[in-house]
């Protein structure tokens, strides 16, 4: 029996499992070109394909050290049930972050009204699915949707997840429509609170970062996806200086490896700061596990086992294992 070390399982706080099928297939276009390919795939998927495909993707996540996934889902209600069934079959804990999508995208993403959305959410809850409220973005949700969703999530004590500030164009459009930047709009509409997780925040300015800190909200960073899509550099140091909690997500699933997300996160911070050790190893491990669980409203979640006899840990002293995991190992190190 190989020697192992137990760690709190990694928490994948932001996944779109269906996008795993795009791996290796979309190089050549910009973000919006990638989005067109993604929409075409999303439009074509059947419920059965979702169920079968997600079992595989969730299996890959478990093998990579993630024991929980927050599935940010916008493919429809039957497919939400299929995602929950797939997670149960694969053996991963799932929180279904059901996306509210009022406009744009493609037809299957959209609900007719907030009331329709809440009916879908209630149906999932009644079926025993753990859920979160997820206005897709300020692009996809008009102001009155945001107001109602913020109210509902607070009243029900549910986590609220929302994409924001990933691309400069989204900010320009939000300024044109509302005279506010995305996180300013989320704050004004009651969507920014201690149970909120903002996904990306790549281009958040100083005022928006202050709003996050004032609200006690978290940010979910998805460095491998943000790199692949050319989003920009996450403001890691600025978030840490303000005490904003950070968690991680595999997002587009172009890569599924929590250690790589954390290494990349610290790598971004070091390159931008021009120094080493911006975030401590223990904080990085906390971002990878505890903060993600808190973002999904979980108090307990399964551990993961590290194979201490893995070649990437050969010659590493016991007290250095955590640092060697973050800086010198990939997901294959998990037993
Ligand atoms: Zn996303």
Coordinates of N, CA, C and O in Angstrom, one line a residue, residues 41-147:
X41 N -22.0 24.4 -30.1 CA -22.0 23.1 -29.3 C -23.2 23.1 -28.4 O -23.9 22.1 -28.3
X42 N -23.4 24.2 -27.6 CA -24.5 24.2 -26.6 C -25.8 23.9 -27.3 O -26.7 23.2 -26.7
X43 N -26.0 24.5 -28.5 CA -27.3 24.4 -29.2 C -27.6 22.9 -29.6 O -28.7 22.5 -29.7
X44 N -26.5 22.2 -29.8 CA -26.6 20.8 -30.4 C -26.8 19.7 -29.4 O -27.2 18.6 -29.7
X45 N -26.6 20.0 -28.1 CA -26.5 18.9 -27.1 C -27.9 18.4 -26.7 O -28.8 19.1 -26.4
X46 N -28.0 17.0 -26.6 CA -29.2 16.4 -26.1 C -29.0 16.1 -24.6 O -27.9 16.1 -24.1
X47 N -30.2 15.9 -24.0 CA -30.1 15.6 -22.5 C -29.3 14.4 -22.3 O -28.5 14.3 -21.3
X48 N -29.4 13.4 -23.1 CA -28.6 12.1 -23.0 C -27.1 12.4 -23.1 O -26.3 11.8 -22.4
X49 N -26.8 13.2 -24.1 CA -25.4 13.6 -24.3 C -24.8 14.3 -23.0 O -23.7 14.1 -22.6
X50 N -25.6 15.2 -22.5 CA -25.2 15.9 -21.2 C -24.9 14.9 -20.1 O -23.9 14.9 -19.5
X51 N -25.9 14.0 -19.9 CA -25.8 13.0 -18.8 C -24.5 12.2 -19.0 O -23.7 12.0 -18.1
X52 N -24.3 11.6 -20.2 CA -23.1 10.7 -20.5 C -21.8 11.5 -20.5 O -20.8 11.1 -19.9
X53 N -21.8 12.7 -21.1 CA -20.6 13.5 -21.2 C -20.2 13.9 -19.8 O -19.0 13.9 -19.5
X54 N -21.1 14.3 -19.0 CA -20.8 14.9 -17.7 C -20.2 13.8 -16.7 O -19.4 14.1 -15.9
X55 N -20.7 12.6 -16.9 CA -20.2 11.5 -16.0 C -18.7 11.4 -16.3 O -17.9 11.3 -15.4
X56 N -18.3 11.5 -17.6 CA -16.9 11.5 -17.9 C -16.1 12.7 -17.4 O -15.0 12.5 -16.8
X57 N -16.6 13.8 -17.6 CA -15.9 15.1 -17.1 C -15.8 15.1 -15.6 O -14.7 15.4 -15.1
X58 N -16.9 14.7 -14.9 CA -16.8 14.7 -13.4 C -15.8 13.6 -13.0 O -15.1 13.7 -11.9
X59 N -15.7 12.5 -13.7 CA -14.7 11.5 -13.4 C -13.3 12.0 -13.6 O -12.4 11.7 -12.7
X60 N -13.1 12.8 -14.6 CA -11.8 13.4 -14.8 C -11.5 14.4 -13.6 O -10.3 14.4 -13.1
X61 N -12.5 15.1 -13.2 CA -12.3 16.0 -12.0 C -11.9 15.3 -10.8 O -11.0 15.7 -10.1
X62 N -12.6 14.2 -10.5 CA -12.3 13.4 -9.3 C -10.9 12.9 -9.4 O -10.1 12.9 -8.4
X63 N -10.5 12.4 -10.5 CA -9.1 11.9 -10.7 C -8.1 13.0 -10.5 O -6.9 12.7 -10.2
X64 N -8.5 14.2 -10.7 CA -7.6 15.3 -10.6 C -7.6 16.0 -9.3 O -6.9 17.0 -9.1
X65 N -8.3 15.4 -8.3 CA -8.2 15.9 -6.9 C -9.4 16.8 -6.5 O -9.5 17.3 -5.4
X66 N -10.3 17.1 -7.5 CA -11.5 17.9 -7.1 C -12.6 16.9 -6.5 O -12.9 15.9 -7.2
X67 N -13.1 17.2 -5.4 CA -14.2 16.3 -4.8 C -15.5 17.0 -4.8 O -16.5 16.4 -4.5
X68 N -15.5 18.3 -5.2 CA -16.8 19.1 -5.3 C -16.8 19.9 -6.6 O -15.7 20.4 -7.0
X69 N -17.9 20.0 -7.2 CA -18.0 20.9 -8.4 C -19.2 21.8 -8.3 O -20.3 21.4 -7.9
X70 N -19.0 23.1 -8.6 CA -20.1 24.0 -8.7 C -20.4 24.1 -10.2 O -19.5 24.7 -11.0
X71 N -21.4 23.5 -10.7 CA -21.7 23.5 -12.1 C -22.6 24.7 -12.5 O -23.8 24.8 -12.1
X72 N -22.0 25.7 -13.2 CA -22.7 26.9 -13.6 C -23.4 26.5 -14.9 O -22.8 26.4 -16.0
X73 N -24.7 26.3 -14.8 CA -25.5 25.5 -15.8 C -26.4 26.4 -16.6 O -27.3 27.1 -16.0
X74 N -26.3 26.4 -17.9 CA -27.3 27.2 -18.7 C -27.8 26.5 -19.9 O -28.1 27.1 -20.9
X75 N -28.0 25.2 -19.8 CA -28.4 24.4 -20.9 C -29.9 24.0 -20.8 O -30.4 23.3 -21.7
X76 N -30.6 24.4 -19.8 CA -32.0 24.0 -19.6 C -32.2 23.1 -18.4 O -31.3 22.6 -17.8
X77 N -33.6 23.0 -18.1 CA -33.9 22.4 -16.8 C -33.7 20.9 -16.9 O -33.2 20.3 -15.9
X78 N -34.2 20.2 -18.0 CA -34.0 18.7 -18.0 C -32.5 18.4 -18.0 O -32.1 17.4 -17.3
X79 N -31.7 19.3 -18.6 CA -30.2 19.0 -18.6 C -29.6 19.3 -17.2 O -28.6 18.7 -16.9
X80 N -30.3 20.2 -16.4 CA -29.8 20.4 -15.0 C -30.0 19.1 -14.2 O -29.1 18.7 -13.4
X81 N -31.1 18.5 -14.4 CA -31.3 17.2 -13.7 C -30.3 16.2 -14.2 O -29.8 15.4 -13.4
X82 N -30.0 16.2 -15.5 CA -29.1 15.3 -16.1 C -27.7 15.5 -15.5 O -26.9 14.5 -15.2
X83 N -27.3 16.8 -15.2 CA -26.0 17.1 -14.6 C -26.0 16.5 -13.2 O -25.0 16.0 -12.8
X84 N -27.1 16.7 -12.4 CA -27.1 16.2 -11.1 C -27.0 14.7 -11.1 O -26.3 14.1 -10.2
X85 N -27.7 14.0 -12.0 CA -27.6 12.6 -12.1 C -26.2 12.1 -12.4 O -25.7 11.1 -11.9
X86 N -25.6 12.9 -13.3 CA -24.2 12.5 -13.7 C -23.2 12.6 -12.6 O -22.4 11.8 -12.4
X87 N -23.4 13.7 -11.8 CA -22.5 13.9 -10.6 C -22.7 12.7 -9.6 O -21.7 12.2 -9.1
X88 N -24.0 12.3 -9.4 CA -24.2 11.2 -8.5 C -23.6 9.9 -9.0 O -23.0 9.2 -8.2
X89 N -23.7 9.7 -10.3 CA -23.1 8.5 -10.9 C -21.6 8.5 -10.8 O -20.9 7.5 -10.5
X90 N -21.0 9.7 -11.0 CA -19.5 9.8 -11.0 C -19.0 9.8 -9.6 O -17.9 9.4 -9.3
X91 N -19.8 10.2 -8.6 CA -19.4 10.2 -7.2 C -18.8 11.5 -6.8 O -18.0 11.6 -5.8
X92 N -19.1 12.7 -7.4 CA -18.6 14.0 -7.0 C -19.8 14.8 -6.4 O -20.9 14.6 -6.8
X93 N -19.4 15.6 -5.4 CA -20.4 16.5 -4.8 C -20.7 17.6 -5.8 O -19.8 18.1 -6.3
X94 N -22.0 17.9 -6.0 CA -22.3 18.9 -7.0 C -23.3 20.0 -6.3 O -24.2 19.7 -5.6
X95 N -23.0 21.3 -6.6 CA -23.9 22.3 -6.4 C -24.3 22.9 -7.8 O -23.4 23.3 -8.5
X96 N -25.5 22.9 -8.1 CA -26.0 23.3 -9.4 C -26.3 24.8 -9.3 O -27.3 25.2 -8.7
X97 N -25.5 25.5 -10.0 CA -25.6 27.0 -10.0 C -26.4 27.3 -11.3 O -25.9 27.4 -12.4
X98 N -27.7 27.4 -11.1 CA -28.6 27.5 -12.3 C -28.6 28.9 -12.8 O -28.9 29.8 -12.1
X99 N -28.2 29.0 -14.1 CA -28.0 30.4 -14.6 C -29.4 31.0 -15.0 O -30.2 30.3 -15.6
X100 N -29.5 32.2 -14.6 CA -30.7 33.0 -15.1 C -30.2 33.8 -16.3 O -29.2 34.5 -16.3
X101 N -30.9 33.6 -17.4 CA -30.5 34.2 -18.7 C -31.7 34.9 -19.3 O -32.6 34.2 -19.8
X102 N -31.7 36.2 -19.2 CA -32.9 36.9 -19.7 C -32.9 37.3 -21.2 O -33.9 37.5 -21.8
X103 N -31.6 37.4 -21.7 CA -31.5 38.0 -23.1 C -30.2 37.6 -23.6 O -29.2 37.2 -22.9
X104 N -30.1 37.6 -25.0 CA -28.9 37.2 -25.7 C -28.7 35.7 -25.7 O -29.6 34.9 -25.4
X105 N -27.5 35.2 -26.0 CA -27.2 33.8 -26.0 C -28.0 33.1 -27.1 O -28.3 33.6 -28.1
X106 N -28.5 31.9 -26.7 CA -29.4 31.1 -27.6 C -30.6 30.7 -26.8 O -30.6 30.8 -25.6
X107 N -31.6 30.3 -27.6 CA -33.0 30.1 -26.9 C -32.9 29.2 -25.7 O -33.6 29.5 -24.7
X108 N -32.2 28.1 -25.8 CA -32.3 27.1 -24.7 C -31.7 27.7 -23.4 O -32.0 27.2 -22.3
X109 N -30.9 28.7 -23.5 CA -30.3 29.3 -22.3 C -31.4 30.1 -21.5 O -31.3 30.3 -20.3
X110 N -32.4 30.6 -22.2 CA -33.2 31.7 -21.6 C -34.5 31.3 -20.9 O -35.1 30.3 -21.3
X111 N -34.9 32.0 -19.9 CA -36.2 31.8 -19.3 C -37.0 33.1 -19.7 O -36.5 34.1 -20.0
X112 N -38.3 32.9 -19.7 CA -39.2 34.0 -20.1 C -39.2 35.1 -19.1 O -39.4 36.3 -19.5
X113 N -39.1 34.8 -17.9 CA -39.2 35.8 -16.8 C -38.4 35.3 -15.6 O -38.0 34.1 -15.5
X114 N -38.2 36.2 -14.6 CA -37.6 35.8 -13.4 C -38.4 34.7 -12.7 O -38.0 33.8 -12.1
X115 N -39.8 34.9 -12.8 CA -40.7 34.0 -12.1 C -40.5 32.6 -12.7 O -40.4 31.6 -12.0
X116 N -40.3 32.5 -14.0 CA -40.0 31.2 -14.7 C -38.7 30.6 -14.1 O -38.6 29.4 -13.9
X117 N -37.7 31.4 -14.0 CA -36.4 31.0 -13.5 C -36.6 30.4 -12.1 O -36.1 29.3 -11.8
X118 N -37.3 31.1 -11.3 CA -37.4 30.7 -9.9 C -38.2 29.4 -9.8 O -38.0 28.6 -8.9
X119 N -39.2 29.2 -10.7 CA -39.9 27.9 -10.7 C -39.0 26.8 -11.0 O -39.0 25.7 -10.4
X120 N -38.1 27.0 -12.0 CA -37.1 26.0 -12.3 C -36.2 25.7 -11.1 O -35.9 24.5 -10.8
X121 N -35.7 26.7 -10.4 CA -34.9 26.6 -9.3 C -35.6 25.8 -8.2 O -35.0 24.9 -7.6
X122 N -36.8 26.1 -7.9 CA -37.6 25.5 -6.9 C -37.8 24.0 -7.2 O -37.8 23.1 -6.4
X123 N -38.0 23.7 -8.5 CA -38.2 22.3 -8.9 C -37.0 21.5 -8.6 O -37.1 20.4 -8.1
X124 N -35.8 22.1 -8.9 CA -34.6 21.4 -8.6 C -34.4 21.2 -7.1 O -34.0 20.1 -6.7
X125 N -34.7 22.2 -6.3 CA -34.6 22.1 -4.9 C -35.5 21.0 -4.4 O -35.1 20.2 -3.5
X126 N -36.7 21.0 -4.9 CA -37.7 20.0 -4.5 C -37.2 18.6 -4.8 O -37.6 17.6 -4.1
X127 N -36.4 18.4 -5.9 CA -35.9 17.1 -6.2 C -34.6 16.8 -5.5 O -34.0 15.7 -5.7
X128 N -34.3 17.6 -4.5 CA -33.1 17.3 -3.6 C -31.8 17.8 -4.2 O -30.7 17.4 -3.7
X129 N -31.8 18.6 -5.3 CA -30.6 19.1 -5.8 C -30.1 20.3 -5.1 O -30.9 21.2 -4.8
X130 N -28.9 20.3 -4.7 CA -28.3 21.5 -4.0 C -28.1 22.6 -5.0 O -27.4 22.3 -6.0
X131 N -28.6 23.8 -4.8 CA -28.6 24.8 -5.8 C -28.0 26.1 -5.4 O -27.9 26.4 -4.2
X132 N -27.6 27.0 -6.3 CA -27.2 28.3 -6.1 C -27.9 29.2 -7.2 O -28.3 28.7 -8.2
X133 N -28.1 30.5 -6.8 CA -28.7 31.4 -7.8 C -27.6 32.0 -8.6 O -26.5 32.4 -8.1
X134 N -27.8 32.0 -10.0 CA -26.7 32.4 -10.8 C -27.1 33.3 -12.0 O -27.3 32.8 -13.1
X135 N -27.4 34.6 -11.7 CA -27.5 35.5 -12.8 C -26.3 35.4 -13.7 O -25.2 35.5 -13.2
X136 N -26.5 35.0 -15.0 CA -25.3 34.6 -15.8 C -24.3 35.7 -15.8 O -23.1 35.5 -15.7
X137 N -24.8 37.0 -16.1 CA -23.9 38.1 -16.2 C -24.7 39.4 -16.4 O -26.0 39.3 -16.5
X138 N -24.1 40.5 -16.3 CA -24.9 41.8 -16.6 C -25.3 41.9 -18.0 O -26.1 42.7 -18.4
X139 N -24.6 41.1 -18.9 CA -25.0 41.1 -20.3 C -26.3 40.3 -20.4 O -27.2 40.8 -21.1
X140 N -26.5 39.2 -19.7 CA -27.6 38.3 -19.9 C -28.8 38.7 -19.0 O -29.9 38.2 -19.3
X141 N -28.6 39.5 -18.0 CA -29.7 39.8 -17.0 C -29.9 41.3 -17.0 O -29.0 42.1 -16.6
X142 N -31.1 41.8 -17.3 CA -31.5 43.2 -17.1 C -31.5 43.5 -15.6 O -31.6 42.7 -14.8
X143 N -31.6 44.9 -15.4 CA -31.5 45.3 -14.0 C -32.6 44.8 -13.1 O -32.3 44.3 -12.0
X144 N -33.9 44.7 -13.6 CA -34.9 44.2 -12.8 C -34.8 42.7 -12.4 O -35.1 42.3 -11.3
X145 N -34.1 41.9 -13.3 CA -33.8 40.5 -13.0 C -32.8 40.5 -11.9 O -32.9 39.7 -10.9
X146 N -31.8 41.3 -12.0 CA -30.7 41.3 -11.0 C -31.3 41.6 -9.6 O -31.0 41.0 -8.6
X147 N -32.2 42.6 -9.6 CA -32.8 43.1 -8.3 C -33.6 41.9 -7.6 O -33.4 41.6 -6.5

